[in-house]
Amino acid sequence: MADSKMIVSFGEMLIDFVPTASGVSLAEAPGFLKAPGGAPANVAIAVARLGGRAAFIGKLGDDEFGRMLAAILRQNGVTDAGVVFDSGARTALAFVTLRADGEREFMFYRNPSADMLLTEQELNLDIIKKASVFHYGSISLIAEPCRTAHLRAMEAAKEAGAILSYDPNLRLPLWPSAEVAREQILSIWDQADIIKVSDVELEFLTGESSVEDEVAMKLWRDNLKLLLVTIGEKGCKYYTKDFKGTVDSFKVVQVDTTGAGDAFVGAMLSKLVQDLSALQDENKLREVLSFANAGGAITTTKKGAIPSLPTEGEVLNLMQGA
């Protein structure tokens, strides 16, 4: 049976190497700082930092970096009993540069990395079955055996009564082609209860460079309880069976957008899991999404994903200050 308010996040955790200088290409960077990352892990830590209960399920290399990442989960209050280690593969690395405009470029080292090698047999089904919300991305769909493990984990969570939350978190360089990425990302679309896409992902999945309602509704499926489109500093758009609208974000000075989407998702899920009736109550939902927008906004004011994820006090301060 689903545990009291536990959010279980499934997928990759890796190390981002970020240039010590801003606004340079990877080749121009004078040096790099290591920063723990991976969207599903960021979401789990975002939830825990806001005072929620979170667990992470995934595979790391049995190496210095993998052990470091597991320790970071524990230090941040995330249950790591679903983490397994691979002695034959390394923890994934990503070199991420922030261009002068604050947007990111990626170069990945995963051939194959440990997260891709998680098997169905290695899943901690006890933790998955305790989830009130089971959250995942699409990177874990790229390669076997992780893809099969991902599908089994979703099935087990659904059977146990969890809400399924999906953030595709498109990383095109990791896919064989754009066509395969689109096809695989959409292959599990009709199983989720909550889906969040960015404006860039909306354009990629629909082929239309617009965030108008009729474009977003191309991604609507009857299984959904909530479809969200984040539109950067403009906030987010929401769609349910009964209502739709936009919630504005908060004005901040942006330094680094890394992790903002994960902070948004973590903040949203941490509130929804306390009161699922918000999915049917527009006023409650708008409050949840305002909280999520504030969480995302704060994350952009500092460098790196995990160090910049906010506490509940920081989120409430921004909301009250506005």
PDB file of C-alpha atoms in Angstrom:
ATOM      1  CA  MET A   1       0.000   0.000   0.000  1.00  0.00           C
ATOM      2  CA  ALA A   2       1.200   3.516  -0.755  1.00  0.00           C
ATOM      3  CA  ASP A   3       3.145   4.956   2.157  1.00  0.00           C
ATOM      4  CA  SER A   4       2.163   8.160   3.886  1.00  0.00           C
ATOM      5  CA  LYS A   5       3.218  10.846   1.422  1.00  0.00           C
ATOM      6  CA  MET A   6       6.378   9.155   0.081  1.00  0.00           C
ATOM      7  CA  ILE A   7       7.637  10.402  -3.306  1.00  0.00           C
ATOM      8  CA  VAL A   8       9.836   7.839  -5.064  1.00  0.00           C
ATOM      9  CA  SER A   9      11.996   9.082  -7.927  1.00  0.00           C
ATOM     10  CA  PHE A  10      13.431   6.687 -10.509  1.00  0.00           C
ATOM     11  CA  GLY A  11      16.256   7.122 -13.015  1.00  0.00           C
ATOM     12  CA  GLU A  12      19.718   8.584 -13.417  1.00  0.00           C
ATOM     13  CA  MET A  13      22.039  10.310 -10.988  1.00  0.00           C
ATOM     14  CA  LEU A  14      25.325  11.575 -12.346  1.00  0.00           C
ATOM     15  CA  ILE A  15      28.025  14.179 -11.975  1.00  0.00           C
ATOM     16  CA  ASP A  16      27.878  17.413 -13.913  1.00  0.00           C
ATOM     17  CA  PHE A  17      31.216  19.081 -14.575  1.00  0.00           C
ATOM     18  CA  VAL A  18      30.568  22.816 -14.763  1.00  0.00           C
ATOM     19  CA  PRO A  19      33.137  25.362 -16.031  1.00  0.00           C
ATOM     20  CA  THR A  20      34.722  27.595 -13.395  1.00  0.00           C
ATOM     21  CA  ALA A  21      34.171  30.555 -15.753  1.00  0.00           C
ATOM     22  CA  SER A  22      30.750  31.690 -16.987  1.00  0.00           C
ATOM     23  CA  GLY A  23      29.737  32.105 -20.594  1.00  0.00           C
ATOM     24  CA  VAL A  24      32.422  29.915 -22.168  1.00  0.00           C
ATOM     25  CA  SER A  25      32.298  26.865 -24.415  1.00  0.00           C
ATOM     26  CA  LEU A  26      33.524  23.538 -23.022  1.00  0.00           C
ATOM     27  CA  ALA A  27      36.730  23.906 -25.030  1.00  0.00           C
ATOM     28  CA  GLU A  28      37.371  27.406 -23.652  1.00  0.00           C
ATOM     29  CA  ALA A  29      36.699  26.482 -20.005  1.00  0.00           C
ATOM     30  CA  PRO A  30      39.823  26.965 -17.851  1.00  0.00           C
ATOM     31  CA  GLY A  31      38.624  24.309 -15.374  1.00  0.00           C
ATOM     32  CA  PHE A  32      35.584  22.478 -14.060  1.00  0.00           C
ATOM     33  CA  LEU A  33      33.800  21.997 -10.738  1.00  0.00           C
ATOM     34  CA  LYS A  34      32.016  18.722 -10.072  1.00  0.00           C
ATOM     35  CA  ALA A  35      28.327  19.056  -9.229  1.00  0.00           C
ATOM     36  CA  PRO A  36      25.961  16.185  -8.443  1.00  0.00           C
ATOM     37  CA  GLY A  37      23.018  16.035 -10.828  1.00  0.00           C
ATOM     38  CA  GLY A  38      20.554  13.916 -12.775  1.00  0.00           C
ATOM     39  CA  ALA A  39      16.968  15.118 -12.983  1.00  0.00           C
ATOM     40  CA  PRO A  40      15.203  12.342 -11.009  1.00  0.00           C
ATOM     41  CA  ALA A  41      17.766  12.621  -8.189  1.00  0.00           C
ATOM     42  CA  ASN A  42      17.392  16.407  -8.173  1.00  0.00           C
ATOM     43  CA  VAL A  43      13.616  15.999  -7.788  1.00  0.00           C
ATOM     44  CA  ALA A  44      14.058  13.618  -4.828  1.00  0.00           C
ATOM     45  CA  ILE A  45      16.422  16.046  -3.081  1.00  0.00           C
ATOM     46  CA  ALA A  46      14.111  18.982  -3.882  1.00  0.00           C
ATOM     47  CA  VAL A  47      11.253  17.149  -2.127  1.00  0.00           C
ATOM     48  CA  ALA A  48      13.378  16.297   0.916  1.00  0.00           C
ATOM     49  CA  ARG A  49      14.739  19.826   1.228  1.00  0.00           C
ATOM     50  CA  LEU A  50      11.153  21.121   1.317  1.00  0.00           C
ATOM     51  CA  GLY A  51      10.428  18.782   4.217  1.00  0.00           C
ATOM     52  CA  GLY A  52       8.853  15.920   2.255  1.00  0.00           C
ATOM     53  CA  ARG A  53       9.630  12.196   2.256  1.00  0.00           C
ATOM     54  CA  ALA A  54      11.644  11.057  -0.746  1.00  0.00           C
ATOM     55  CA  ALA A  55      13.431   7.964  -2.017  1.00  0.00           C
ATOM     56  CA  PHE A  56      15.617   7.495  -5.087  1.00  0.00           C
ATOM     57  CA  ILE A  57      15.925   4.336  -7.182  1.00  0.00           C
ATOM     58  CA  GLY A  58      18.766   3.931  -9.652  1.00  0.00           C
ATOM     59  CA  LYS A  59      22.185   2.473 -10.316  1.00  0.00           C
ATOM     60  CA  LEU A  60      25.576   4.054  -9.739  1.00  0.00           C
ATOM     61  CA  GLY A  61      29.106   2.938 -10.510  1.00  0.00           C
ATOM     62  CA  ASP A  62      30.909   1.234  -7.636  1.00  0.00           C
ATOM     63  CA  ASP A  63      33.488   4.017  -7.775  1.00  0.00           C
ATOM     64  CA  GLU A  64      34.446   7.170  -5.882  1.00  0.00           C
ATOM     65  CA  PHE A  65      31.837   9.240  -7.682  1.00  0.00           C
ATOM     66  CA  GLY A  66      29.042   6.697  -7.223  1.00  0.00           C
ATOM     67  CA  ARG A  67      29.689   6.404  -3.485  1.00  0.00           C
ATOM     68  CA  MET A  68      29.831  10.186  -3.256  1.00  0.00           C
ATOM     69  CA  LEU A  69      26.422  10.520  -4.950  1.00  0.00           C
ATOM     70  CA  ALA A  70      24.811   7.951  -2.637  1.00  0.00           C
ATOM     71  CA  ALA A  71      26.220   9.879   0.337  1.00  0.00           C
ATOM     72  CA  ILE A  72      24.762  13.123  -1.055  1.00  0.00           C
ATOM     73  CA  LEU A  73      21.314  11.510  -1.209  1.00  0.00           C
ATOM     74  CA  ARG A  74      21.600  10.434   2.440  1.00  0.00           C
ATOM     75  CA  GLN A  75      22.979  13.806   3.578  1.00  0.00           C
ATOM     76  CA  ASN A  76      19.942  15.451   2.005  1.00  0.00           C
ATOM     77  CA  GLY A  77      17.476  13.136   3.726  1.00  0.00           C
ATOM     78  CA  VAL A  78      16.641  10.980   0.696  1.00  0.00           C
ATOM     79  CA  THR A  79      16.201   7.227   1.277  1.00  0.00           C
ATOM     80  CA  ASP A  80      18.850   5.400  -0.776  1.00  0.00           C
ATOM     81  CA  ALA A  81      17.793   1.809  -0.086  1.00  0.00           C
ATOM     82  CA  GLY A  82      16.813   1.537  -3.775  1.00  0.00           C
ATOM     83  CA  VAL A  83      20.295   2.465  -4.998  1.00  0.00           C
ATOM     84  CA  VAL A  84      22.459  -0.364  -6.359  1.00  0.00           C
ATOM     85  CA  PHE A  85      26.095  -0.295  -7.511  1.00  0.00           C
ATOM     86  CA  ASP A  86      27.717  -1.750 -10.630  1.00  0.00           C
ATOM     87  CA  SER A  87      31.324  -2.874 -10.314  1.00  0.00           C
ATOM     88  CA  GLY A  88      31.786  -3.098 -14.086  1.00  0.00           C
ATOM     89  CA  ALA A  89      30.556   0.328 -15.208  1.00  0.00           C
ATOM     90  CA  ARG A  90      31.308   3.900 -14.215  1.00  0.00           C
ATOM     91  CA  THR A  91      28.998   6.541 -12.824  1.00  0.00           C
ATOM     92  CA  ALA A  92      27.765   8.776 -15.676  1.00  0.00           C
ATOM     93  CA  LEU A  93      29.451  12.129 -16.253  1.00  0.00           C
ATOM     94  CA  ALA A  94      28.130  15.191 -18.076  1.00  0.00           C
ATOM     95  CA  PHE A  95      30.097  18.284 -19.005  1.00  0.00           C
ATOM     96  CA  VAL A  96      27.637  21.158 -18.905  1.00  0.00           C
ATOM     97  CA  THR A  97      28.472  24.672 -19.982  1.00  0.00           C
ATOM     98  CA  LEU A  98      26.439  27.799 -19.347  1.00  0.00           C
ATOM     99  CA  ARG A  99      26.580  30.003 -22.403  1.00  0.00           C
ATOM    100  CA  ALA A 100      26.668  33.781 -22.080  1.00  0.00           C
ATOM    101  CA  ASP A 101      22.837  33.799 -22.296  1.00  0.00           C
ATOM    102  CA  GLY A 102      22.510  31.400 -19.329  1.00  0.00           C
ATOM    103  CA  GLU A 103      21.409  28.434 -21.470  1.00  0.00           C
ATOM    104  CA  ARG A 104      23.178  25.088 -21.303  1.00  0.00           C
ATOM    105  CA  GLU A 105      25.191  22.859 -23.635  1.00  0.00           C
ATOM    106  CA  PHE A 106      25.886  19.205 -22.765  1.00  0.00           C
ATOM    107  CA  MET A 107      28.551  16.608 -23.485  1.00  0.00           C
ATOM    108  CA  PHE A 108      27.931  13.182 -21.936  1.00  0.00           C
ATOM    109  CA  TYR A 109      30.175  10.262 -20.955  1.00  0.00           C
ATOM    110  CA  ARG A 110      27.910   7.192 -20.864  1.00  0.00           C
ATOM    111  CA  ASN A 111      29.166   4.194 -22.816  1.00  0.00           C
ATOM    112  CA  PRO A 112      27.515   2.533 -21.039  1.00  0.00           C
ATOM    113  CA  SER A 113      27.274   4.127 -17.606  1.00  0.00           C
ATOM    114  CA  ALA A 114      25.985   2.316 -14.532  1.00  0.00           C
ATOM    115  CA  ASP A 115      22.516   3.941 -14.601  1.00  0.00           C
ATOM    116  CA  MET A 116      21.837   2.336 -18.019  1.00  0.00           C
ATOM    117  CA  LEU A 117      22.542  -1.136 -16.599  1.00  0.00           C
ATOM    118  CA  LEU A 118      19.872  -1.292 -13.875  1.00  0.00           C
ATOM    119  CA  THR A 119      17.977  -4.572 -14.285  1.00  0.00           C
ATOM    120  CA  GLU A 120      14.415  -5.497 -13.408  1.00  0.00           C
ATOM    121  CA  GLN A 121      15.769  -7.975 -10.818  1.00  0.00           C
ATOM    122  CA  GLU A 122      17.625  -5.160  -9.029  1.00  0.00           C
ATOM    123  CA  LEU A 123      14.505  -3.055  -8.426  1.00  0.00           C
ATOM    124  CA  ASN A 124      13.621  -2.502  -4.780  1.00  0.00           C
ATOM    125  CA  LEU A 125       9.914  -3.263  -5.173  1.00  0.00           C
ATOM    126  CA  ASP A 126       9.256  -2.729  -1.456  1.00  0.00           C
ATOM    127  CA  ILE A 127      10.148   0.947  -1.788  1.00  0.00           C
ATOM    128  CA  ILE A 128       8.308   1.337  -5.099  1.00  0.00           C
ATOM    129  CA  LYS A 129       5.138  -0.103  -3.541  1.00  0.00           C
ATOM    130  CA  LYS A 130       5.349   2.447  -0.716  1.00  0.00           C
ATOM    131  CA  ALA A 131       5.207   5.376  -3.138  1.00  0.00           C
ATOM    132  CA  SER A 132       2.269   7.777  -3.025  1.00  0.00           C
ATOM    133  CA  VAL A 133       3.857   9.394  -6.093  1.00  0.00           C
ATOM    134  CA  PHE A 134       6.246   7.618  -8.468  1.00  0.00           C
ATOM    135  CA  HIS A 135       8.258  10.087 -10.556  1.00  0.00           C
ATOM    136  CA  TYR A 136      10.468   9.383 -13.600  1.00  0.00           C
ATOM    137  CA  GLY A 137      11.956  10.837 -16.781  1.00  0.00           C
ATOM    138  CA  SER A 138      12.733   9.466 -20.241  1.00  0.00           C
ATOM    139  CA  ILE A 139      16.524   9.020 -20.157  1.00  0.00           C
ATOM    140  CA  SER A 140      15.992   5.643 -18.483  1.00  0.00           C
ATOM    141  CA  LEU A 141      14.058   4.535 -21.614  1.00  0.00           C
ATOM    142  CA  ILE A 142      17.027   4.937 -23.962  1.00  0.00           C
ATOM    143  CA  ALA A 143      18.828   1.624 -23.461  1.00  0.00           C
ATOM    144  CA  GLU A 144      18.262  -1.895 -22.171  1.00  0.00           C
ATOM    145  CA  PRO A 145      18.258  -3.316 -19.534  1.00  0.00           C
ATOM    146  CA  CYS A 146      17.258  -0.056 -17.833  1.00  0.00           C
ATOM    147  CA  ARG A 147      14.246   0.431 -20.134  1.00  0.00           C
ATOM    148  CA  THR A 148      12.645  -2.839 -19.034  1.00  0.00           C
ATOM    149  CA  ALA A 149      13.401  -2.028 -15.384  1.00  0.00           C
ATOM    150  CA  HIS A 150      11.761   1.387 -15.850  1.00  0.00           C
ATOM    151  CA  LEU A 151       8.592  -0.111 -17.347  1.00  0.00           C
ATOM    152  CA  ARG A 152       8.381  -2.726 -14.577  1.00  0.00           C
ATOM    153  CA  ALA A 153       8.860  -0.091 -11.880  1.00  0.00           C
ATOM    154  CA  MET A 154       6.025   2.011 -13.343  1.00  0.00           C
ATOM    155  CA  GLU A 155       3.785  -1.039 -13.442  1.00  0.00           C
ATOM    156  CA  ALA A 156       4.563  -1.977  -9.818  1.00  0.00           C
ATOM    157  CA  ALA A 157       3.937   1.590  -8.613  1.00  0.00           C
ATOM    158  CA  LYS A 158       0.630   1.798 -10.493  1.00  0.00           C
ATOM    159  CA  GLU A 159      -0.504  -1.566  -9.125  1.00  0.00           C
ATOM    160  CA  ALA A 160       0.228  -0.304  -5.600  1.00  0.00           C
ATOM    161  CA  GLY A 161      -1.945   2.768  -6.150  1.00  0.00           C
ATOM    162  CA  ALA A 162       0.691   5.453  -6.761  1.00  0.00           C
ATOM    163  CA  ILE A 163       0.177   8.593  -8.814  1.00  0.00           C
ATOM    164  CA  LEU A 164       2.593   8.452 -11.780  1.00  0.00           C
ATOM    165  CA  SER A 165       4.520  11.664 -12.519  1.00  0.00           C
ATOM    166  CA  TYR A 166       6.511  12.082 -15.758  1.00  0.00           C
ATOM    167  CA  ASP A 167       8.967  14.798 -16.776  1.00  0.00           C
ATOM    168  CA  PRO A 168      10.511  13.739 -20.119  1.00  0.00           C
ATOM    169  CA  ASN A 169      13.572  15.942 -19.498  1.00  0.00           C
ATOM    170  CA  LEU A 170      14.675  15.821 -23.138  1.00  0.00           C
ATOM    171  CA  ARG A 171      18.422  15.399 -23.666  1.00  0.00           C
ATOM    172  CA  LEU A 172      18.686  14.923 -27.437  1.00  0.00           C
ATOM    173  CA  PRO A 173      22.446  14.108 -27.542  1.00  0.00           C
ATOM    174  CA  LEU A 174      21.743  10.910 -25.575  1.00  0.00           C
ATOM    175  CA  TRP A 175      19.259   9.498 -28.106  1.00  0.00           C
ATOM    176  CA  PRO A 176      20.157   7.716 -31.371  1.00  0.00           C
ATOM    177  CA  SER A 177      18.017  10.256 -33.285  1.00  0.00           C
ATOM    178  CA  ALA A 178      15.323  12.878 -32.764  1.00  0.00           C
ATOM    179  CA  GLU A 179      12.733  10.500 -34.249  1.00  0.00           C
ATOM    180  CA  VAL A 180      13.592   7.728 -31.777  1.00  0.00           C
ATOM    181  CA  ALA A 181      13.532  10.202 -28.908  1.00  0.00           C
ATOM    182  CA  ARG A 182      10.067  11.475 -29.855  1.00  0.00           C
ATOM    183  CA  GLU A 183       8.695   7.969 -30.352  1.00  0.00           C
ATOM    184  CA  GLN A 184      10.089   6.577 -27.090  1.00  0.00           C
ATOM    185  CA  ILE A 185       9.171   9.620 -24.973  1.00  0.00           C
ATOM    186  CA  LEU A 186       5.579   9.351 -26.226  1.00  0.00           C
ATOM    187  CA  SER A 187       5.507   5.538 -25.866  1.00  0.00           C
ATOM    188  CA  ILE A 188       4.649   5.828 -22.140  1.00  0.00           C
ATOM    189  CA  TRP A 189       2.584   9.031 -22.423  1.00  0.00           C
ATOM    190  CA  ASP A 190      -0.741   7.280 -21.843  1.00  0.00           C
ATOM    191  CA  GLN A 191       0.311   5.802 -18.493  1.00  0.00           C
ATOM    192  CA  ALA A 192       1.092   8.924 -16.475  1.00  0.00           C
ATOM    193  CA  ASP A 193      -1.283  10.875 -14.232  1.00  0.00           C
ATOM    194  CA  ILE A 194       0.831  14.053 -14.207  1.00  0.00           C
ATOM    195  CA  ILE A 195       3.111  15.202 -17.036  1.00  0.00           C
ATOM    196  CA  LYS A 196       5.309  18.296 -17.047  1.00  0.00           C
ATOM    197  CA  VAL A 197       7.013  19.536 -20.212  1.00  0.00           C
ATOM    198  CA  SER A 198       9.003  22.682 -20.915  1.00  0.00           C
ATOM    199  CA  ASP A 199       8.136  25.011 -23.792  1.00  0.00           C
ATOM    200  CA  VAL A 200      11.133  23.559 -25.694  1.00  0.00           C
ATOM    201  CA  GLU A 201       9.889  19.992 -25.155  1.00  0.00           C
ATOM    202  CA  LEU A 202       6.370  21.001 -26.224  1.00  0.00           C
ATOM    203  CA  GLU A 203       7.782  22.274 -29.515  1.00  0.00           C
ATOM    204  CA  PHE A 204       9.903  19.135 -29.965  1.00  0.00           C
ATOM    205  CA  LEU A 205       7.002  16.734 -29.302  1.00  0.00           C
ATOM    206  CA  THR A 206       4.331  18.589 -31.317  1.00  0.00           C
ATOM    207  CA  GLY A 207       6.483  20.103 -34.064  1.00  0.00           C
ATOM    208  CA  GLU A 208       4.905  23.506 -33.410  1.00  0.00           C
ATOM    209  CA  SER A 209       6.811  26.522 -32.060  1.00  0.00           C
ATOM    210  CA  SER A 210       3.992  27.868 -29.909  1.00  0.00           C
ATOM    211  CA  VAL A 211       2.757  27.423 -26.350  1.00  0.00           C
ATOM    212  CA  GLU A 212      -0.855  28.207 -27.242  1.00  0.00           C
ATOM    213  CA  ASP A 213      -3.527  26.007 -25.662  1.00  0.00           C
ATOM    214  CA  GLU A 214      -4.389  24.191 -28.902  1.00  0.00           C
ATOM    215  CA  VAL A 215      -0.747  23.124 -29.275  1.00  0.00           C
ATOM    216  CA  ALA A 216      -0.441  21.985 -25.636  1.00  0.00           C
ATOM    217  CA  MET A 217      -3.706  20.049 -25.972  1.00  0.00           C
ATOM    218  CA  LYS A 218      -2.085  17.882 -28.657  1.00  0.00           C
ATOM    219  CA  LEU A 219      -0.261  16.286 -25.705  1.00  0.00           C
ATOM    220  CA  TRP A 220      -3.455  15.776 -23.688  1.00  0.00           C
ATOM    221  CA  ARG A 221      -4.575  12.179 -23.072  1.00  0.00           C
ATOM    222  CA  ASP A 222      -7.624  11.011 -21.151  1.00  0.00           C
ATOM    223  CA  ASN A 223      -5.436   9.192 -18.604  1.00  0.00           C
ATOM    224  CA  LEU A 224      -4.017  12.530 -17.429  1.00  0.00           C
ATOM    225  CA  LYS A 225      -5.058  14.311 -14.262  1.00  0.00           C
ATOM    226  CA  LEU A 226      -2.706  17.246 -14.924  1.00  0.00           C
ATOM    227  CA  LEU A 227      -0.618  18.461 -17.872  1.00  0.00           C
ATOM    228  CA  LEU A 228       1.876  21.257 -17.180  1.00  0.00           C
ATOM    229  CA  VAL A 229       3.895  23.387 -19.593  1.00  0.00           C
ATOM    230  CA  THR A 230       6.635  25.480 -17.997  1.00  0.00           C
ATOM    231  CA  ILE A 231       7.395  28.712 -19.843  1.00  0.00           C
ATOM    232  CA  GLY A 232      10.592  29.889 -18.144  1.00  0.00           C
ATOM    233  CA  GLU A 233      10.384  33.155 -16.260  1.00  0.00           C
ATOM    234  CA  LYS A 234       6.769  33.544 -17.435  1.00  0.00           C
ATOM    235  CA  GLY A 235       5.623  30.742 -15.109  1.00  0.00           C
ATOM    236  CA  CYS A 236       3.560  27.733 -16.175  1.00  0.00           C
ATOM    237  CA  LYS A 237       0.377  26.692 -17.929  1.00  0.00           C
ATOM    238  CA  TYR A 238      -1.879  23.977 -16.530  1.00  0.00           C
ATOM    239  CA  TYR A 239      -4.515  21.735 -18.064  1.00  0.00           C
ATOM    240  CA  THR A 240      -6.906  19.321 -16.341  1.00  0.00           C
ATOM    241  CA  LYS A 241     -10.134  17.665 -17.517  1.00  0.00           C
ATOM    242  CA  ASP A 242     -12.162  20.551 -16.093  1.00  0.00           C
ATOM    243  CA  PHE A 243     -10.035  23.708 -16.160  1.00  0.00           C
ATOM    244  CA  LYS A 244      -6.935  25.358 -17.564  1.00  0.00           C
ATOM    245  CA  GLY A 245      -4.930  28.530 -16.982  1.00  0.00           C
ATOM    246  CA  THR A 246      -1.567  30.195 -16.410  1.00  0.00           C
ATOM    247  CA  VAL A 247       0.255  30.900 -13.140  1.00  0.00           C
ATOM    248  CA  ASP A 248       2.843  33.669 -13.262  1.00  0.00           C
ATOM    249  CA  SER A 249       6.307  33.162 -11.845  1.00  0.00           C
ATOM    250  CA  PHE A 250       8.362  35.472  -9.646  1.00  0.00           C
ATOM    251  CA  LYS A 251      10.903  38.065 -10.764  1.00  0.00           C
ATOM    252  CA  VAL A 252      14.453  37.077  -9.787  1.00  0.00           C
ATOM    253  CA  VAL A 253      17.959  37.719 -11.113  1.00  0.00           C
ATOM    254  CA  GLN A 254      18.869  34.545 -13.005  1.00  0.00           C
ATOM    255  CA  VAL A 255      22.385  33.133 -12.672  1.00  0.00           C
ATOM    256  CA  ASP A 256      21.975  29.505 -13.797  1.00  0.00           C
ATOM    257  CA  THR A 257      18.819  27.691 -14.950  1.00  0.00           C
ATOM    258  CA  THR A 258      20.233  24.231 -14.099  1.00  0.00           C
ATOM    259  CA  GLY A 259      17.787  22.315 -11.910  1.00  0.00           C
ATOM    260  CA  ALA A 260      14.971  24.878 -12.113  1.00  0.00           C
ATOM    261  CA  GLY A 261      12.589  22.408 -13.756  1.00  0.00           C
ATOM    262  CA  ASP A 262      13.480  19.763 -11.172  1.00  0.00           C
ATOM    263  CA  ALA A 263      12.909  22.228  -8.327  1.00  0.00           C
ATOM    264  CA  PHE A 264       9.527  23.101  -9.872  1.00  0.00           C
ATOM    265  CA  VAL A 265       8.536  19.414 -10.062  1.00  0.00           C
ATOM    266  CA  GLY A 266       9.794  18.631  -6.548  1.00  0.00           C
ATOM    267  CA  ALA A 267       7.931  21.596  -5.070  1.00  0.00           C
ATOM    268  CA  MET A 268       4.734  20.726  -6.944  1.00  0.00           C
ATOM    269  CA  LEU A 269       4.820  17.056  -5.923  1.00  0.00           C
ATOM    270  CA  SER A 270       5.679  17.866  -2.292  1.00  0.00           C
ATOM    271  CA  LYS A 271       2.481  19.940  -2.087  1.00  0.00           C
ATOM    272  CA  LEU A 272       0.223  17.662  -4.148  1.00  0.00           C
ATOM    273  CA  VAL A 273       1.109  14.585  -2.106  1.00  0.00           C
ATOM    274  CA  GLN A 274      -0.228  16.386   0.986  1.00  0.00           C
ATOM    275  CA  ASP A 275      -3.578  17.100  -0.687  1.00  0.00           C
ATOM    276  CA  LEU A 276      -4.410  15.317  -3.934  1.00  0.00           C
ATOM    277  CA  SER A 277      -7.774  17.115  -4.059  1.00  0.00           C
ATOM    278  CA  ALA A 278      -5.834  20.047  -5.597  1.00  0.00           C
ATOM    279  CA  LEU A 279      -6.004  18.104  -8.881  1.00  0.00           C
ATOM    280  CA  GLN A 280      -9.765  18.774  -8.917  1.00  0.00           C
ATOM    281  CA  ASP A 281      -9.798  22.188  -7.186  1.00  0.00           C
ATOM    282  CA  GLU A 282      -8.487  25.030  -9.345  1.00  0.00           C
ATOM    283  CA  ASN A 283      -7.816  27.486  -6.509  1.00  0.00           C
ATOM    284  CA  LYS A 284      -5.806  24.887  -4.588  1.00  0.00           C
ATOM    285  CA  LEU A 285      -3.942  23.877  -7.756  1.00  0.00           C
ATOM    286  CA  ARG A 286      -3.004  27.495  -8.502  1.00  0.00           C
ATOM    287  CA  GLU A 287      -1.547  27.780  -4.963  1.00  0.00           C
ATOM    288  CA  VAL A 288       0.467  24.592  -5.511  1.00  0.00           C
ATOM    289  CA  LEU A 289       1.789  25.873  -8.860  1.00  0.00           C
ATOM    290  CA  SER A 290       2.644  29.290  -7.437  1.00  0.00           C
ATOM    291  CA  PHE A 291       4.706  27.493  -4.774  1.00  0.00           C
ATOM    292  CA  ALA A 292       6.334  25.393  -7.529  1.00  0.00           C
ATOM    293  CA  ASN A 293       7.098  28.498  -9.643  1.00  0.00           C
ATOM    294  CA  ALA A 294       8.746  30.127  -6.619  1.00  0.00           C
ATOM    295  CA  GLY A 295      10.840  26.998  -5.991  1.00  0.00           C
ATOM    296  CA  GLY A 296      11.985  26.967  -9.610  1.00  0.00           C
ATOM    297  CA  ALA A 297      12.736  30.702  -9.590  1.00  0.00           C
ATOM    298  CA  ILE A 298      14.925  30.530  -6.469  1.00  0.00           C
ATOM    299  CA  THR A 299      16.955  27.709  -8.024  1.00  0.00           C
ATOM    300  CA  THR A 300      17.930  29.976 -10.945  1.00  0.00           C
ATOM    301  CA  THR A 301      19.505  32.549  -8.594  1.00  0.00           C
ATOM    302  CA  LYS A 302      22.464  30.294  -7.685  1.00  0.00           C
ATOM    303  CA  LYS A 303      24.891  28.044  -9.559  1.00  0.00           C
ATOM    304  CA  GLY A 304      24.356  24.292  -9.765  1.00  0.00           C
ATOM    305  CA  ALA A 305      21.206  22.254  -9.239  1.00  0.00           C
ATOM    306  CA  ILE A 306      21.390  20.584  -5.828  1.00  0.00           C
ATOM    307  CA  PRO A 307      23.129  23.418  -3.913  1.00  0.00           C
ATOM    308  CA  SER A 308      20.489  25.873  -5.131  1.00  0.00           C
ATOM    309  CA  LEU A 309      17.364  23.819  -4.321  1.00  0.00           C
ATOM    310  CA  PRO A 310      15.347  25.856  -1.771  1.00  0.00           C
ATOM    311  CA  THR A 311      13.899  25.171   1.662  1.00  0.00           C
ATOM    312  CA  GLU A 312      10.218  25.782   2.318  1.00  0.00           C
ATOM    313  CA  GLY A 313      11.103  28.960   4.253  1.00  0.00           C
ATOM    314  CA  GLU A 314      12.972  30.381   1.251  1.00  0.00           C
ATOM    315  CA  VAL A 315      10.046  29.627  -1.068  1.00  0.00           C
ATOM    316  CA  LEU A 316       7.502  31.215   1.280  1.00  0.00           C
ATOM    317  CA  ASN A 317       9.747  34.283   1.718  1.00  0.00           C
ATOM    318  CA  LEU A 318       9.844  34.845  -2.053  1.00  0.00           C
ATOM    319  CA  MET A 319       6.068  34.388  -2.326  1.00  0.00           C
ATOM    320  CA  GLN A 320       5.369  36.774   0.550  1.00  0.00           C
ATOM    321  CA  GLY A 321       7.891  39.316  -0.727  1.00  0.00           C
ATOM    322  CA  ALA A 322       6.057  39.377  -4.052  1.00  0.00           C
TER     323      ALA A 322
END
